[in-house]
Short mmCIF file of C-alpha atoms and ligand atoms in Angstrom, two decimals:
data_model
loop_
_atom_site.label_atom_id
_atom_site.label_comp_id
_atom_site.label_asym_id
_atom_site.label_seq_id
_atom_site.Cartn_x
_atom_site.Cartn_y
_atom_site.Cartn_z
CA UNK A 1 -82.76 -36.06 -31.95
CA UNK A 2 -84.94 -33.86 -34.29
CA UNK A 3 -83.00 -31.09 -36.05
CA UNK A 4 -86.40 -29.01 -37.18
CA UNK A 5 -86.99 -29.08 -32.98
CA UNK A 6 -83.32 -28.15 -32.18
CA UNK A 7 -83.63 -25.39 -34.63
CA UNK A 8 -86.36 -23.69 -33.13
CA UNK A 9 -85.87 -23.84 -29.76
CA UNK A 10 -82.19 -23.32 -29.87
CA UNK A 11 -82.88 -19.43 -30.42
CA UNK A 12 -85.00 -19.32 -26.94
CA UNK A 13 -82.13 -21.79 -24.89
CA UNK A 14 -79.01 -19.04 -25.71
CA UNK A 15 -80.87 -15.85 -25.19
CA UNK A 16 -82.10 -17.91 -21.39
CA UNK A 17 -78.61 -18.42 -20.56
CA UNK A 18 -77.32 -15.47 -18.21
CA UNK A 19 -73.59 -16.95 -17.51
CA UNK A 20 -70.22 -17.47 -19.79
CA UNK A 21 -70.26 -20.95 -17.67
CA UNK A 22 -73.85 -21.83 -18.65
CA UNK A 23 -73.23 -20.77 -21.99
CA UNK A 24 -70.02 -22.91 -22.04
CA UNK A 25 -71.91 -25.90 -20.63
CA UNK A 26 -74.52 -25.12 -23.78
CA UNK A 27 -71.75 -25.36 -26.51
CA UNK A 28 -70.06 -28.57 -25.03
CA UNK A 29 -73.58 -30.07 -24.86
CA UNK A 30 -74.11 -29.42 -28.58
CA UNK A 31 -70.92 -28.45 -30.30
CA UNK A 32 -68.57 -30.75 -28.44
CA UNK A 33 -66.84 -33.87 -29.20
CA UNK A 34 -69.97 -36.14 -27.96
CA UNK A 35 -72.41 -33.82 -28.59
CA UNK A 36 -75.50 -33.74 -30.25
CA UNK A 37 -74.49 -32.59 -33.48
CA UNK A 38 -71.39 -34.91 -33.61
CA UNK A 39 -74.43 -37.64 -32.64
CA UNK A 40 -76.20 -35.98 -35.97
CA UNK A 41 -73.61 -36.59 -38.00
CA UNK A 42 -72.42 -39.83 -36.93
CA UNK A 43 -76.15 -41.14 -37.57
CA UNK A 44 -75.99 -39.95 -40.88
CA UNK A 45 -74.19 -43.74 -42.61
CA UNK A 46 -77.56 -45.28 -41.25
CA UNK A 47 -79.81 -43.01 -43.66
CA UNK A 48 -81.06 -44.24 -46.79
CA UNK A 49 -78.51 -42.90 -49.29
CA UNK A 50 -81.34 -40.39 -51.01
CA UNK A 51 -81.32 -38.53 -47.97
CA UNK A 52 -77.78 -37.90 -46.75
CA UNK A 53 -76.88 -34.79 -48.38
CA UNK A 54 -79.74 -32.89 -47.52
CA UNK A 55 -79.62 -34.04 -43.76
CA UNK A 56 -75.68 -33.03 -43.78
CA UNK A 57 -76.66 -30.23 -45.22
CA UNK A 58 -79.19 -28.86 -42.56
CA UNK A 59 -76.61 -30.80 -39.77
CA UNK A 60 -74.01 -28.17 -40.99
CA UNK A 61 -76.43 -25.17 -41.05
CA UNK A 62 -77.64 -25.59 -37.82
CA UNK A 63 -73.84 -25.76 -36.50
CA UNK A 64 -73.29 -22.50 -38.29
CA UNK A 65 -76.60 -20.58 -36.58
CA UNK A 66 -75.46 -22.07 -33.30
CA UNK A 67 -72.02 -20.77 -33.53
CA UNK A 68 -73.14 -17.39 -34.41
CA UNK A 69 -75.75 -17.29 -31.61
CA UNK A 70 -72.87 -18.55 -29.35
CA UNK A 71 -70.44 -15.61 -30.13
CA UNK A 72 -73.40 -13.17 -29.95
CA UNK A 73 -74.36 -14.02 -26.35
CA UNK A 74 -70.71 -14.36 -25.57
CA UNK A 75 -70.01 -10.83 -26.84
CA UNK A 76 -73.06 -8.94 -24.84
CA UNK A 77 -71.84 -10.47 -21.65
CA UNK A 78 -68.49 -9.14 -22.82
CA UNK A 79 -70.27 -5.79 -22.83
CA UNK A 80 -72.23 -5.67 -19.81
CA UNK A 81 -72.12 -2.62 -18.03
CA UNK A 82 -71.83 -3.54 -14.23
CA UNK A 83 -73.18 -0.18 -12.84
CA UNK A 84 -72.22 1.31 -9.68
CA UNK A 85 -71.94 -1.54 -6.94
CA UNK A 86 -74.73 -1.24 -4.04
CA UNK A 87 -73.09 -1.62 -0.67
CA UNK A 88 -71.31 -4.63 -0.06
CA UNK A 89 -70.37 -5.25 -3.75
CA UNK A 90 -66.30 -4.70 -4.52
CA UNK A 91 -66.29 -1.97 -7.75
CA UNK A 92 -64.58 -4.47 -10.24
CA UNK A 93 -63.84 -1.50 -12.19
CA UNK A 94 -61.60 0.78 -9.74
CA UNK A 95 -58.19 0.31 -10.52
CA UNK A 96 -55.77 -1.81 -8.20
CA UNK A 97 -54.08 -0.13 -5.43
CA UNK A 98 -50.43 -1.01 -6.81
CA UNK A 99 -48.29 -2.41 -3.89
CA UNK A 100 -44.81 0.06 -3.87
CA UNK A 101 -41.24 -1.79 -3.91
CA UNK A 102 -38.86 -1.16 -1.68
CA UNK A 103 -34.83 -0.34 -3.06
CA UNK A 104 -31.68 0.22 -1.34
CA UNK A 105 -30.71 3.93 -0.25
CA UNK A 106 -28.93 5.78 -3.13
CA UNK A 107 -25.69 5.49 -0.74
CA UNK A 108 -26.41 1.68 -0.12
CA UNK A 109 -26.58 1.11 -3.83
CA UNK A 110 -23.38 3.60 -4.54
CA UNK A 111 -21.43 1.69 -1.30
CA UNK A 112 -22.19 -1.77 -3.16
CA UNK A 113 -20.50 -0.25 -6.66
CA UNK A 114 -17.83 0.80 -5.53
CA UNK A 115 -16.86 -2.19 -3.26
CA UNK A 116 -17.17 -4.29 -6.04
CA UNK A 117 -15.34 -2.40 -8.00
CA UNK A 118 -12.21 -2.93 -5.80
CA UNK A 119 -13.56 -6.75 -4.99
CA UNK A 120 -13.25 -7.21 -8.59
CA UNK A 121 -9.47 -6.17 -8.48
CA UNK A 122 -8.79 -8.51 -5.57
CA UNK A 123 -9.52 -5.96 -2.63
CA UNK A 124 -11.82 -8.07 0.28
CA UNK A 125 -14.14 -5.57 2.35
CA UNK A 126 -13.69 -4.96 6.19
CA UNK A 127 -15.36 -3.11 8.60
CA UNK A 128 -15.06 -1.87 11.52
CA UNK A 129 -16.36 -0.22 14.76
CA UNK A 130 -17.48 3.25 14.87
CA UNK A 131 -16.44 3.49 18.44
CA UNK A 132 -12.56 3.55 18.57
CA UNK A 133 -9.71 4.58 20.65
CA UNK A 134 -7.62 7.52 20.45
CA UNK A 135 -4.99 5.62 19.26
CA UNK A 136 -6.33 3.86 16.37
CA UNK A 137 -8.04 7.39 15.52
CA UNK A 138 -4.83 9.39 15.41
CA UNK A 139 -1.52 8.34 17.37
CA UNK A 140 -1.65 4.74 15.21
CA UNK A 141 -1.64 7.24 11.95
CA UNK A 142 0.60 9.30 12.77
CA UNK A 143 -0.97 11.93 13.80
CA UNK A 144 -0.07 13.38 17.54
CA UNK A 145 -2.26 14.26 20.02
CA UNK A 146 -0.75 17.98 20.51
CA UNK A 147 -0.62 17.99 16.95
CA UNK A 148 -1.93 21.00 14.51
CA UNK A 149 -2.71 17.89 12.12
CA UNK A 150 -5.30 16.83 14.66
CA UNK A 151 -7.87 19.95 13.94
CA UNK A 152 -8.51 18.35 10.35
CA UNK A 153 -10.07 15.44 12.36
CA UNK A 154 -12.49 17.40 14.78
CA UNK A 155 -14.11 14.70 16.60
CA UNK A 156 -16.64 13.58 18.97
CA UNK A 157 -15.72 12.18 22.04
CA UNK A 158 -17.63 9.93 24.46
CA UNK A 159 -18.28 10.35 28.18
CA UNK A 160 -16.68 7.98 29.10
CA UNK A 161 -13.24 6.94 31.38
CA UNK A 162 -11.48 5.26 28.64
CA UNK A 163 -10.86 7.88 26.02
CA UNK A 164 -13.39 6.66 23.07
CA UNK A 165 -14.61 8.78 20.08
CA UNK A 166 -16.94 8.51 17.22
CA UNK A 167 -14.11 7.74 14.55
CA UNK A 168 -13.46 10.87 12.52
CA UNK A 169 -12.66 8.86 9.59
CA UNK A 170 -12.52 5.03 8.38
CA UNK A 171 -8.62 5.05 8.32
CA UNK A 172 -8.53 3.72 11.61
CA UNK A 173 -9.42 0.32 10.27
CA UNK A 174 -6.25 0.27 8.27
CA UNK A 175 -4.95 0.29 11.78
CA UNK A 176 -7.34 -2.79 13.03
CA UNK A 177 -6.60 -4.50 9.47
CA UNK A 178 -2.65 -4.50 9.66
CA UNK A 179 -2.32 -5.37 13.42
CA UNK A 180 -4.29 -8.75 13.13
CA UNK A 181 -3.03 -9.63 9.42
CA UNK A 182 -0.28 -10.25 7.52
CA UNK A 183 1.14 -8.39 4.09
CA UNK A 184 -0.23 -8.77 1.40
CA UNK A 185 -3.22 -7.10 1.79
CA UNK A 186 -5.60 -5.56 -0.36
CA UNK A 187 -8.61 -4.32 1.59
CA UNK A 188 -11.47 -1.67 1.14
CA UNK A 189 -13.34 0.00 4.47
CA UNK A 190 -17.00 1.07 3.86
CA UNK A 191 -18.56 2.82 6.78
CA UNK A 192 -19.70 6.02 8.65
CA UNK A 193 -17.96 8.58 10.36
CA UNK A 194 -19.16 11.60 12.88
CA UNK A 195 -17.53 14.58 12.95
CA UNK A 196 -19.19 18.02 15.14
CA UNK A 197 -19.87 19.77 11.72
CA UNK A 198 -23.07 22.27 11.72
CA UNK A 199 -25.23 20.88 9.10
CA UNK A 200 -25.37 22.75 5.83
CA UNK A 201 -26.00 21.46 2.24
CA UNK A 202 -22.59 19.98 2.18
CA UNK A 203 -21.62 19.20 5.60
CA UNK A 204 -23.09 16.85 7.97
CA UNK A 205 -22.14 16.13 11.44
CA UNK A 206 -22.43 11.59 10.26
CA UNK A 207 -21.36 10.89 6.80
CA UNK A 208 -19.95 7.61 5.07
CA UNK A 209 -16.60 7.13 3.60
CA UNK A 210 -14.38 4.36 1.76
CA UNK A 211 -11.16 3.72 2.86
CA UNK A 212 -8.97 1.23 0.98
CA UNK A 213 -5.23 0.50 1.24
CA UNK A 214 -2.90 -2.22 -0.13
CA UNK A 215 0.72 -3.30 1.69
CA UNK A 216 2.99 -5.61 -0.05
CA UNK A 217 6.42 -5.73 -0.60
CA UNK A 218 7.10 -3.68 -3.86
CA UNK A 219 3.81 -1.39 -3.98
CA UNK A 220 4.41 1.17 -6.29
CA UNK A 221 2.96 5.13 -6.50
CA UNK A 222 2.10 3.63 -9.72
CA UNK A 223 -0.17 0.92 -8.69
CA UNK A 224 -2.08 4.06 -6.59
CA UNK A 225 -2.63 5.59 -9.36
CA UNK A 226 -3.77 2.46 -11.95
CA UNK A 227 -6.00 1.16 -9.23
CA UNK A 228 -7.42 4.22 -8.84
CA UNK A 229 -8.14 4.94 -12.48
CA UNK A 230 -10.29 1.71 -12.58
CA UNK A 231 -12.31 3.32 -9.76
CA UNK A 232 -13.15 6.45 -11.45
CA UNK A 233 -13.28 5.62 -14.30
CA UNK A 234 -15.73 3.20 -13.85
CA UNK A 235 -17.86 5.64 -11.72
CA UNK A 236 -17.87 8.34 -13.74
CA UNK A 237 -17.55 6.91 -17.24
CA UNK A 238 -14.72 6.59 -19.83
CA UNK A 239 -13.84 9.75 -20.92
CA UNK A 240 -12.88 11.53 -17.97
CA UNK A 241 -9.64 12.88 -17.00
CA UNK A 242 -7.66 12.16 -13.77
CA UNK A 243 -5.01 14.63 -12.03
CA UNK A 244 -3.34 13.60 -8.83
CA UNK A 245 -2.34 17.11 -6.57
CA UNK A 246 -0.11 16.96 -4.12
CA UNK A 247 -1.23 17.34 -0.66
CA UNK A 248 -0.83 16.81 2.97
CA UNK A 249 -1.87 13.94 5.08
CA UNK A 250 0.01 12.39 8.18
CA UNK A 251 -0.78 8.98 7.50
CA UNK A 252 0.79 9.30 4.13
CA UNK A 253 4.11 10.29 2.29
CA UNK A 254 4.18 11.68 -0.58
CA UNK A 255 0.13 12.86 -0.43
CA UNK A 256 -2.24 13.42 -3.03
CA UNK A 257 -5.60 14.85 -3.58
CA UNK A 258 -7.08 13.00 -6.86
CA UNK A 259 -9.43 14.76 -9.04
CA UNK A 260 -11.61 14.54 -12.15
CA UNK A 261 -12.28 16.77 -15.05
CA UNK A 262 -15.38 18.23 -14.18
CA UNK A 263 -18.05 15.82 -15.41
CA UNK A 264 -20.86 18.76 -15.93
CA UNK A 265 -18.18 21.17 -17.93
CA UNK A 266 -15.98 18.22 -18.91
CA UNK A 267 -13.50 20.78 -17.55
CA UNK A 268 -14.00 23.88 -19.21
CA UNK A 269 -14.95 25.66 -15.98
CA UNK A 270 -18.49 26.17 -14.40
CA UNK A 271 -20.50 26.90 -11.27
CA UNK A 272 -20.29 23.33 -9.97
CA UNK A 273 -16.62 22.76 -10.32
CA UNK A 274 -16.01 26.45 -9.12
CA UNK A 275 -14.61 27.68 -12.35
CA UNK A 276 -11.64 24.96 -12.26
CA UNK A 277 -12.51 22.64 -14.42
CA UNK A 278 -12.02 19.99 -11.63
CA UNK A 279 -13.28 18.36 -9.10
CA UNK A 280 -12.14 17.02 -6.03
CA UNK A 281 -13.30 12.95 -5.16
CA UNK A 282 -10.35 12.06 -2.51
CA UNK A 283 -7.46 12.04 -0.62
CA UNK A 284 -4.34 9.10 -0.88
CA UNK A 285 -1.08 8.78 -0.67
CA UNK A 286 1.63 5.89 0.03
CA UNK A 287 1.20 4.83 3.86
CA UNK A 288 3.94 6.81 6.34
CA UNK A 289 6.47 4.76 7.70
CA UNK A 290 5.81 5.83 11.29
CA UNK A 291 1.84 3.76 10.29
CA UNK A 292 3.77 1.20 9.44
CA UNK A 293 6.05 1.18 12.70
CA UNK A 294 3.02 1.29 14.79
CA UNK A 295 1.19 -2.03 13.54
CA UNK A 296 4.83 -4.04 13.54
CA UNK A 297 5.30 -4.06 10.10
CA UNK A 298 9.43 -3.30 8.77
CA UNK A 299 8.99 -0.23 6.40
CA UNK A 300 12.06 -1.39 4.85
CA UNK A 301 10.36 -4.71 3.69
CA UNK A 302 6.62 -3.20 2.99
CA UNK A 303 4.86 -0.44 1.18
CA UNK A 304 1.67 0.13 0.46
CA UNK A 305 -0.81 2.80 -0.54
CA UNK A 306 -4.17 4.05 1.44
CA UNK A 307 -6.76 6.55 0.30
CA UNK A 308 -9.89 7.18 1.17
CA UNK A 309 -13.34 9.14 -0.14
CA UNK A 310 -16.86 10.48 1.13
CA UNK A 311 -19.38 8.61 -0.44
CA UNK A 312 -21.72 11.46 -0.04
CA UNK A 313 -19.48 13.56 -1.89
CA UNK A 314 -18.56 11.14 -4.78
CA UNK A 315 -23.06 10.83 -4.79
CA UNK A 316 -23.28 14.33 -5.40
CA UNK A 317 -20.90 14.49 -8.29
CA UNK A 318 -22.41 11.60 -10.17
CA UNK A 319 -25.92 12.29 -9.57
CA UNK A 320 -25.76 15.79 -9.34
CA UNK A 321 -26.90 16.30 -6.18
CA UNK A 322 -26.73 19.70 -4.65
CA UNK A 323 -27.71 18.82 -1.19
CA UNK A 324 -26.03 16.41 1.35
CA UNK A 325 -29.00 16.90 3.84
CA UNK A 326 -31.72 14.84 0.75
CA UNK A 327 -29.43 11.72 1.74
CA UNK A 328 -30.83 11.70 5.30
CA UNK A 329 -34.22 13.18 5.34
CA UNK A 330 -36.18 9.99 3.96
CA UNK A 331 -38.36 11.92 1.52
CA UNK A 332 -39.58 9.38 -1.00
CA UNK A 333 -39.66 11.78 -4.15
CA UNK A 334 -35.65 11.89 -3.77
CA UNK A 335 -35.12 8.25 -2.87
CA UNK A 336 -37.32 7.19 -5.70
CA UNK A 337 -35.29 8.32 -8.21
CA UNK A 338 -32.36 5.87 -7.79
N1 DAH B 401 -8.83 9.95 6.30
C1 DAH B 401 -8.85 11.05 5.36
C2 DAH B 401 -9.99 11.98 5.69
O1 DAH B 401 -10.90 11.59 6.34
C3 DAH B 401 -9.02 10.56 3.95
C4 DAH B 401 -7.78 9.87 3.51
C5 DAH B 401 -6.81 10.57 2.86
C6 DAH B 401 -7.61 8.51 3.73
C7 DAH B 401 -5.65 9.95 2.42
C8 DAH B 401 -6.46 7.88 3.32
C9 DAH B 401 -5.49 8.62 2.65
O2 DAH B 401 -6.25 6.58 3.51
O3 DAH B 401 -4.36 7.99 2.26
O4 DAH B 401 -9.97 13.10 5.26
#
């Protein structure tokens, strides 16, 4: 191999090539381990002593010019501009079209939290049926048929010769829950509910609630209200404050409403809290005897708490949503956002 005849037609190989590949191929045939200049070198011990530096010498130029031309030719393909495609040719230089990701509903994600929340202090989740009897409705919970207590729970009913309704609320499953179980039991009830509400930007005629309840022998007011501290506390952060109101439900004696300081104001009073300072996020209360009666369990051995929440509602609060009607209507700039 003649180094004067490498070095001049070296120049006219590179500037021939018209591929990174091809130009690859080039520097493995004369820069890589076997090739030509690692045969230059490695002939060099068979030249008469006189003449070894000066042929390393020009061996190590020519690996320096080739190197250079390499990068050069490397960088102008680097640079090419590829023009507008003709037809048939993909534009390499549109961007991608990125694929979207799909997520849970905001409620789906908020149902999850809070369930584990209460799985995390022991609870197990249950569901059950949105079609239910009259009886595990109302009469099982106490409330009467010919009751006043009954036009809280406005509800629709099916055509059908059984009396069935769309439950009115998820309490019913405490019903379900205590007639095929046992005390103890610690159990939370995600799940929707109808009730014939016209549709504004708080009410809905299907919404979701949580219902959750624990019957023992021994449950305390007290464990209500520590359990329930856990929950809001972490939903709506540390630092809020807690009141429990009393109230009236049939299913429950003594009733309360529970709320939290007003997590916009932090209580001082605005347009979102109504000027209170607080707001409302659901209703409990230790479980009436006469619920107890009903499912065969001796109120003089068990007690238990129940209470239960709209999931829309508690939504709202912690997102600040003003609008229960965003929750059904799909629109992909709201569900986004979560
Ligand atoms: N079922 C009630 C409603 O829909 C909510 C409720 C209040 C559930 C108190 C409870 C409770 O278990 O103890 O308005």
């Amino acid at each position: 191999m003649d180094i004067d005849a490498i070095n001049q037609t070296i120049e006219n190989e590179i500037s021939g090539i018209d591929s990174s590949d091809k130009l690859e191929e080039l520097r493995v045939r004369y820069l890589g381990r076997k090739g030509v200049l690692a045969e230059l070198t490695g002939s060099i011990p068979q030249l008469p002593k006189e003449e070894r530096g000066a042929f390393g010498q020009k061996v190590n130029l020519l690996k320096n010019k080739i190197n250079t031309l390499l990068n050069e030719k490397q960088k102008s393909f680097a640079s090419i501009d590829v023009g507008a495609p003709t037809a048939g040719q993909v534009d390499i230089t549109m961007p991608g079209i990125a694929q979207d990701l799909g997520r849970l509903h905001p409620l789906t994600q908020l149902i999850d939290e809070i369930c584990s929340i209460f799985t995390g202090m022991g609870f197990s989740v249950v569901e059950g049926p949105e079609i239910e009897s009259e009886e595990n409705n109302f009469t099982g919970l106490n409330i009467p048929l010919e009751h006043p207590s009954r036009d809280a729970f406005d509800t629709f009913y099916l055509k059908t010769k059984k009396k069935l309704l769309l439950r009115s609320h998820t309490s019913p499953v405490q019903i379900r829950a205590m007639k095929s179980r046992k005390p103890p039991l610690a159990i939370v009830v995600p799940g929707r509910v109808y009730r014939p509400d016209a549709v504004d930007a708080s009410h809905s005629f299907m919404f979701h609630q949580i219902e959750g309840f624990m019957v023992d022998k021994n449950i305390k007011f007290s464990d209500l209200k520590g359990i329930l501290e856990v929950f809001a506390k972490s939903v709506f952060g540390e630092d809020i404050k807690m009141r429990f109101r009393p109230h009236f439900f049939p299913f429950t004696e003594p009733s309360a409403e529970v709320d939290i300081s007003c997590i916009i104001c932090k209580g001082k009073g605005c347009s979102v809290c109504g000027r209170k300072g607080w707001l409302e996020i659901l209703g409990s209360g230790m479980i009436h005897p006469n619920v107890f009666k009903h499912v065969g369990y001796d109120p003089k051995i068990y007690t238990g708490f129940a209470f239960g929440m709209g999931v829309e509602r508690i939504a709202m609060l912690k997102y600040g949503i003003n609008d229960i009607r965003l929750f059904a209507e799909s629109d992909l700039r709201f569900l986004k956002q979560f």
